[in-house]
């Protein structure tokens, strides 16, 4: 199985988000700023909660590991898997892979993170997750 970029599609994970980052997203080293990746991690993980939750807030990001730098123009894919569903919380693992700019045959695992979201009601207070069965987004 392969995805549109030609990379092998990791089994049991969903491609939640794919972006190419710009010079405005860089740090003083000229590589992509970690805070930009954190924002995309948060968005990708939240998308992965959609089959189960209508509205979530992020309560915790753990084990965010930046394995390798991301460069301007890389195509960055955020793969998600729901690893735990609690009463009101849901945990998502996000694995990030960069397809190198100018070298489309090279795919590098750049980041991993575990993110805990809480399902909330309109009052922004925790509410039980009732859609516990897996569904695709
Ligand atoms: C998330 C929030 C609603 C939780 O409120 P709370 O009063 O702590 O809620 P509860 O104690 O009932 O816990 C709710 C769930 O969150 C989990 N939780 C709370 N704090 C946690 C933490 N630090 N780490 C992991 N899980 C946590 C609880 O284990 C519980 O999960 P469960 O129901 O599956 O067992 C509240 O802390 C909040 O609004 N935080 C700000 C969220 C935010 O603005 N995020 C950034 C922008 S999206």
PDB file of C-alpha atoms and ligand atoms in Angstrom:
ATOM      1  CA  UNK A   1       0.000   0.000   0.000  1.00  0.00           C
ATOM      2  CA  UNK A   2       1.309   3.519  -0.696  1.00  0.00           C
ATOM      3  CA  UNK A   3       0.028   7.044  -0.273  1.00  0.00           C
ATOM      4  CA  UNK A   4       0.018   9.869  -2.814  1.00  0.00           C
ATOM      5  CA  UNK A   5       3.604  10.876  -2.042  1.00  0.00           C
ATOM      6  CA  UNK A   6       4.818   7.368  -2.799  1.00  0.00           C
ATOM      7  CA  UNK A   7       5.769   6.696   0.821  1.00  0.00           C
ATOM      8  CA  UNK A   8       4.674   3.396   2.316  1.00  0.00           C
ATOM      9  CA  UNK A   9       1.458   3.917   4.340  1.00  0.00           C
ATOM     10  CA  UNK A  10       2.208   2.837   7.916  1.00  0.00           C
ATOM     11  CA  UNK A  11      -0.240   0.156   9.012  1.00  0.00           C
ATOM     12  CA  UNK A  12      -2.765   1.069  11.705  1.00  0.00           C
ATOM     13  CA  UNK A  13      -2.163   4.788  11.365  1.00  0.00           C
ATOM     14  CA  UNK A  14      -4.097   7.514   9.634  1.00  0.00           C
ATOM     15  CA  UNK A  15      -2.639  10.359   7.660  1.00  0.00           C
ATOM     16  CA  UNK A  16      -4.302  13.262   9.486  1.00  0.00           C
ATOM     17  CA  UNK A  17      -2.391  16.162   7.986  1.00  0.00           C
ATOM     18  CA  UNK A  18       0.217  16.954   5.338  1.00  0.00           C
ATOM     19  CA  UNK A  19       1.911  20.316   5.005  1.00  0.00           C
ATOM     20  CA  UNK A  20       4.888  21.963   3.351  1.00  0.00           C
ATOM     21  CA  UNK A  21       6.488  24.609   5.528  1.00  0.00           C
ATOM     22  CA  UNK A  22       7.774  28.006   4.478  1.00  0.00           C
ATOM     23  CA  UNK A  23      10.756  30.267   5.265  1.00  0.00           C
ATOM     24  CA  UNK A  24       8.555  32.234   7.709  1.00  0.00           C
ATOM     25  CA  UNK A  25       8.341  29.057   9.843  1.00  0.00           C
ATOM     26  CA  UNK A  26      12.091  28.836  10.519  1.00  0.00           C
ATOM     27  CA  UNK A  27      14.218  29.389  13.616  1.00  0.00           C
ATOM     28  CA  UNK A  28      17.633  31.062  13.829  1.00  0.00           C
ATOM     29  CA  UNK A  29      19.262  27.900  12.439  1.00  0.00           C
ATOM     30  CA  UNK A  30      17.173  28.089   9.277  1.00  0.00           C
ATOM     31  CA  UNK A  31      15.320  24.873  10.092  1.00  0.00           C
ATOM     32  CA  UNK A  32      11.636  24.661  10.954  1.00  0.00           C
ATOM     33  CA  UNK A  33      10.817  26.116  14.399  1.00  0.00           C
ATOM     34  CA  UNK A  34       9.698  23.470  16.889  1.00  0.00           C
ATOM     35  CA  UNK A  35       6.711  25.567  17.976  1.00  0.00           C
ATOM     36  CA  UNK A  36       5.325  25.412  14.439  1.00  0.00           C
ATOM     37  CA  UNK A  37       5.555  21.633  14.543  1.00  0.00           C
ATOM     38  CA  UNK A  38       3.856  21.601  17.962  1.00  0.00           C
ATOM     39  CA  UNK A  39       0.908  23.523  16.513  1.00  0.00           C
ATOM     40  CA  UNK A  40       0.578  21.047  13.660  1.00  0.00           C
ATOM     41  CA  UNK A  41       0.937  18.086  16.048  1.00  0.00           C
ATOM     42  CA  UNK A  42      -1.923  19.496  18.110  1.00  0.00           C
ATOM     43  CA  UNK A  43      -4.136  19.966  15.034  1.00  0.00           C
ATOM     44  CA  UNK A  44      -3.346  16.497  13.641  1.00  0.00           C
ATOM     45  CA  UNK A  45      -4.073  14.820  16.983  1.00  0.00           C
ATOM     46  CA  UNK A  46      -7.344  16.714  17.356  1.00  0.00           C
ATOM     47  CA  UNK A  47      -8.421  15.566  13.879  1.00  0.00           C
ATOM     48  CA  UNK A  48      -7.798  11.983  15.008  1.00  0.00           C
ATOM     49  CA  UNK A  49     -10.293  12.438  17.856  1.00  0.00           C
ATOM     50  CA  UNK A  50     -13.137  13.397  15.469  1.00  0.00           C
ATOM     51  CA  UNK A  51     -14.632   9.904  15.079  1.00  0.00           C
ATOM     52  CA  UNK A  52     -15.110   9.872  18.844  1.00  0.00           C
ATOM     53  CA  UNK A  53     -15.530  13.493  19.932  1.00  0.00           C
ATOM     54  CA  UNK A  54     -17.156  16.655  18.615  1.00  0.00           C
ATOM     55  CA  UNK A  55     -15.200  19.154  20.700  1.00  0.00           C
ATOM     56  CA  UNK A  56     -11.926  18.591  22.534  1.00  0.00           C
ATOM     57  CA  UNK A  57      -9.361  20.636  24.408  1.00  0.00           C
ATOM     58  CA  UNK A  58      -5.724  19.659  24.717  1.00  0.00           C
ATOM     59  CA  UNK A  59      -4.761  18.851  28.292  1.00  0.00           C
ATOM     60  CA  UNK A  60      -1.294  17.339  27.893  1.00  0.00           C
ATOM     61  CA  UNK A  61       1.439  16.788  25.332  1.00  0.00           C
ATOM     62  CA  UNK A  62       4.016  14.237  26.436  1.00  0.00           C
ATOM     63  CA  UNK A  63       7.101  12.646  24.958  1.00  0.00           C
ATOM     64  CA  UNK A  64       7.475  15.147  22.179  1.00  0.00           C
ATOM     65  CA  UNK A  65      10.708  14.049  20.549  1.00  0.00           C
ATOM     66  CA  UNK A  66      12.302  15.943  17.686  1.00  0.00           C
ATOM     67  CA  UNK A  67      14.429  13.217  16.125  1.00  0.00           C
ATOM     68  CA  UNK A  68      15.645  15.130  13.079  1.00  0.00           C
ATOM     69  CA  UNK A  69      15.278  18.685  11.749  1.00  0.00           C
ATOM     70  CA  UNK A  70      12.617  19.650   9.240  1.00  0.00           C
ATOM     71  CA  UNK A  71      13.717  21.865   6.358  1.00  0.00           C
ATOM     72  CA  UNK A  72      11.903  24.487   4.310  1.00  0.00           C
ATOM     73  CA  UNK A  73      10.023  22.799   1.473  1.00  0.00           C
ATOM     74  CA  UNK A  74       9.928  19.329   3.052  1.00  0.00           C
ATOM     75  CA  UNK A  75       6.521  17.664   2.748  1.00  0.00           C
ATOM     76  CA  UNK A  76       5.637  16.858   6.336  1.00  0.00           C
ATOM     77  CA  UNK A  77       3.089  14.126   7.074  1.00  0.00           C
ATOM     78  CA  UNK A  78       1.397  13.673  10.457  1.00  0.00           C
ATOM     79  CA  UNK A  79       0.255  10.089  11.080  1.00  0.00           C
ATOM     80  CA  UNK A  80      -2.069   9.475  14.018  1.00  0.00           C
ATOM     81  CA  UNK A  81      -3.294   6.553  16.053  1.00  0.00           C
ATOM     82  CA  UNK A  82      -5.678   6.660  19.000  1.00  0.00           C
ATOM     83  CA  UNK A  83      -3.921   4.756  21.772  1.00  0.00           C
ATOM     84  CA  UNK A  84      -6.372   5.123  24.658  1.00  0.00           C
ATOM     85  CA  UNK A  85      -9.940   6.208  25.286  1.00  0.00           C
ATOM     86  CA  UNK A  86     -10.802   6.994  28.906  1.00  0.00           C
ATOM     87  CA  UNK A  87     -14.082   8.196  30.354  1.00  0.00           C
ATOM     88  CA  UNK A  88     -13.682  11.752  29.041  1.00  0.00           C
ATOM     89  CA  UNK A  89     -10.095  11.751  27.746  1.00  0.00           C
ATOM     90  CA  UNK A  90      -8.567  10.395  24.568  1.00  0.00           C
ATOM     91  CA  UNK A  91      -4.868   9.861  23.857  1.00  0.00           C
ATOM     92  CA  UNK A  92      -3.394  10.101  20.378  1.00  0.00           C
ATOM     93  CA  UNK A  93       0.080   9.176  19.193  1.00  0.00           C
ATOM     94  CA  UNK A  94       1.327  11.376  16.374  1.00  0.00           C
ATOM     95  CA  UNK A  95       4.289  10.295  14.260  1.00  0.00           C
ATOM     96  CA  UNK A  96       5.732  12.820  11.833  1.00  0.00           C
ATOM     97  CA  UNK A  97       7.641  12.051   8.675  1.00  0.00           C
ATOM     98  CA  UNK A  98       9.400  14.463   6.313  1.00  0.00           C
ATOM     99  CA  UNK A  99       9.764  13.868   2.597  1.00  0.00           C
ATOM    100  CA  UNK A 100      12.892  15.838   1.815  1.00  0.00           C
ATOM    101  CA  UNK A 101      12.692  18.804  -0.526  1.00  0.00           C
ATOM    102  CA  UNK A 102      14.612  18.062  -3.693  1.00  0.00           C
ATOM    103  CA  UNK A 103      14.940  14.378  -2.769  1.00  0.00           C
ATOM    104  CA  UNK A 104      11.406  12.942  -2.968  1.00  0.00           C
ATOM    105  CA  UNK A 105      12.606   9.389  -2.452  1.00  0.00           C
ATOM    106  CA  UNK A 106      13.877  10.185   1.033  1.00  0.00           C
ATOM    107  CA  UNK A 107      11.457   9.918   3.983  1.00  0.00           C
ATOM    108  CA  UNK A 108      12.732  10.693   7.479  1.00  0.00           C
ATOM    109  CA  UNK A 109      10.976  10.153  10.815  1.00  0.00           C
ATOM    110  CA  UNK A 110      11.333  13.586  12.384  1.00  0.00           C
ATOM    111  CA  UNK A 111       9.028  13.763  15.400  1.00  0.00           C
ATOM    112  CA  UNK A 112       6.876  11.680  17.761  1.00  0.00           C
ATOM    113  CA  UNK A 113       4.383  12.860  20.372  1.00  0.00           C
ATOM    114  CA  UNK A 114       1.629  11.596  22.634  1.00  0.00           C
ATOM    115  CA  UNK A 115      -1.220  14.035  23.182  1.00  0.00           C
ATOM    116  CA  UNK A 116      -4.108  13.814  25.631  1.00  0.00           C
ATOM    117  CA  UNK A 117      -7.353  15.590  24.763  1.00  0.00           C
ATOM    118  CA  UNK A 118     -10.494  15.953  26.864  1.00  0.00           C
ATOM    119  CA  UNK A 119     -13.930  15.723  25.321  1.00  0.00           C
ATOM    120  CA  UNK A 120     -15.875  18.796  26.426  1.00  0.00           C
ATOM    121  CA  UNK A 121     -19.382  20.119  26.144  1.00  0.00           C
ATOM    122  CA  UNK A 122     -20.394  23.618  25.135  1.00  0.00           C
ATOM    123  CA  UNK A 123     -19.614  24.707  28.707  1.00  0.00           C
ATOM    124  CA  UNK A 124     -16.017  23.528  28.062  1.00  0.00           C
ATOM    125  CA  UNK A 125     -16.272  21.046  30.924  1.00  0.00           C
ATOM    126  CA  UNK A 126     -15.397  17.331  30.517  1.00  0.00           C
ATOM    127  CA  UNK A 127     -18.161  15.159  29.158  1.00  0.00           C
ATOM    128  CA  UNK A 128     -18.135  11.359  28.650  1.00  0.00           C
ATOM    129  CA  UNK A 129     -17.004   9.937  25.320  1.00  0.00           C
ATOM    130  CA  UNK A 130     -19.876   7.870  23.985  1.00  0.00           C
ATOM    131  CA  UNK A 131     -18.624   7.094  20.461  1.00  0.00           C
ATOM    132  CA  UNK A 132     -16.014   4.536  21.489  1.00  0.00           C
ATOM    133  CA  UNK A 133     -15.944   2.415  18.351  1.00  0.00           C
ATOM    134  CA  UNK A 134     -13.364   3.230  15.701  1.00  0.00           C
ATOM    135  CA  UNK A 135     -14.485   5.047  12.588  1.00  0.00           C
ATOM    136  CA  UNK A 136     -12.532   6.741   9.864  1.00  0.00           C
ATOM    137  CA  UNK A 137     -12.278  10.508   9.433  1.00  0.00           C
TER     138      UNK A 137
HETATM  139  C1  LIG B   1      -8.991  19.893  30.222  1.00  0.00           C
HETATM  140  C2  LIG B   1      -9.859  20.375  31.382  1.00  0.00           C
HETATM  141  C3  LIG B   1     -11.290  20.659  30.882  1.00  0.00           C
HETATM  142  C4  LIG B   1      -9.890  19.268  32.413  1.00  0.00           C
HETATM  143  O1  LIG B   1     -10.574  19.746  33.545  1.00  0.00           O
HETATM  144  P1  LIG B   1     -10.496  18.917  34.930  1.00  0.00           P
HETATM  145  O2  LIG B   1     -11.321  19.652  35.916  1.00  0.00           O
HETATM  146  O3  LIG B   1      -9.075  18.597  35.245  1.00  0.00           O
HETATM  147  O4  LIG B   1     -11.261  17.614  34.518  1.00  0.00           O
HETATM  148  P2  LIG B   1     -11.258  16.195  35.215  1.00  0.00           P
HETATM  149  O5  LIG B   1     -10.461  16.178  36.489  1.00  0.00           O
HETATM  150  O6  LIG B   1     -12.704  15.779  35.271  1.00  0.00           O
HETATM  151  O7  LIG B   1     -10.495  15.269  34.172  1.00  0.00           O
HETATM  152  C5  LIG B   1     -11.059  15.038  32.895  1.00  0.00           C
HETATM  153  C6  LIG B   1     -10.172  14.058  32.164  1.00  0.00           C
HETATM  154  O8  LIG B   1      -8.931  14.705  31.890  1.00  0.00           O
HETATM  155  C7  LIG B   1      -7.871  13.893  32.356  1.00  0.00           C
HETATM  156  N1  LIG B   1      -6.813  14.787  32.790  1.00  0.00           N
HETATM  157  C8  LIG B   1      -6.927  15.901  33.518  1.00  0.00           C
HETATM  158  N2  LIG B   1      -5.713  16.441  33.725  1.00  0.00           N
HETATM  159  C9  LIG B   1      -4.830  15.641  33.095  1.00  0.00           C
HETATM  160  C10 LIG B   1      -3.434  15.651  32.944  1.00  0.00           C
HETATM  161  N3  LIG B   1      -2.654  16.607  33.480  1.00  0.00           N
HETATM  162  N4  LIG B   1      -2.861  14.675  32.234  1.00  0.00           N
HETATM  163  C11 LIG B   1      -3.600  13.702  31.669  1.00  0.00           C
HETATM  164  N5  LIG B   1      -4.946  13.606  31.788  1.00  0.00           N
HETATM  165  C12 LIG B   1      -5.542  14.587  32.501  1.00  0.00           C
HETATM  166  C13 LIG B   1      -8.443  13.112  33.523  1.00  0.00           C
HETATM  167  O9  LIG B   1      -7.680  11.935  33.781  1.00  0.00           O
HETATM  168  C14 LIG B   1      -9.830  12.810  32.987  1.00  0.00           C
HETATM  169  O10 LIG B   1      -9.766  11.723  32.082  1.00  0.00           O
HETATM  170  P3  LIG B   1     -10.826  10.486  32.123  1.00  0.00           P
HETATM  171  O11 LIG B   1     -12.200  11.055  32.260  1.00  0.00           O
HETATM  172  O12 LIG B   1     -10.644   9.778  30.824  1.00  0.00           O
HETATM  173  O13 LIG B   1     -10.423   9.653  33.304  1.00  0.00           O
HETATM  174  C15 LIG B   1      -9.267  21.676  32.016  1.00  0.00           C
HETATM  175  O14 LIG B   1      -8.019  21.346  32.650  1.00  0.00           O
HETATM  176  C16 LIG B   1      -9.000  22.746  30.975  1.00  0.00           C
HETATM  177  O15 LIG B   1      -9.937  23.409  30.522  1.00  0.00           O
HETATM  178  N6  LIG B   1      -7.738  22.956  30.610  1.00  0.00           N
HETATM  179  C17 LIG B   1      -7.397  23.933  29.571  1.00  0.00           C
HETATM  180  C18 LIG B   1      -7.500  23.308  28.176  1.00  0.00           C
HETATM  181  C19 LIG B   1      -6.987  24.243  27.132  1.00  0.00           C
HETATM  182  O16 LIG B   1      -7.311  25.406  27.129  1.00  0.00           O
HETATM  183  N7  LIG B   1      -6.136  23.706  26.247  1.00  0.00           N
HETATM  184  C20 LIG B   1      -5.408  24.485  25.285  1.00  0.00           C
HETATM  185  C21 LIG B   1      -6.211  24.904  24.138  1.00  0.00           C
HETATM  186  S1  LIG B   1      -7.184  23.646  23.386  1.00  0.00           S
END
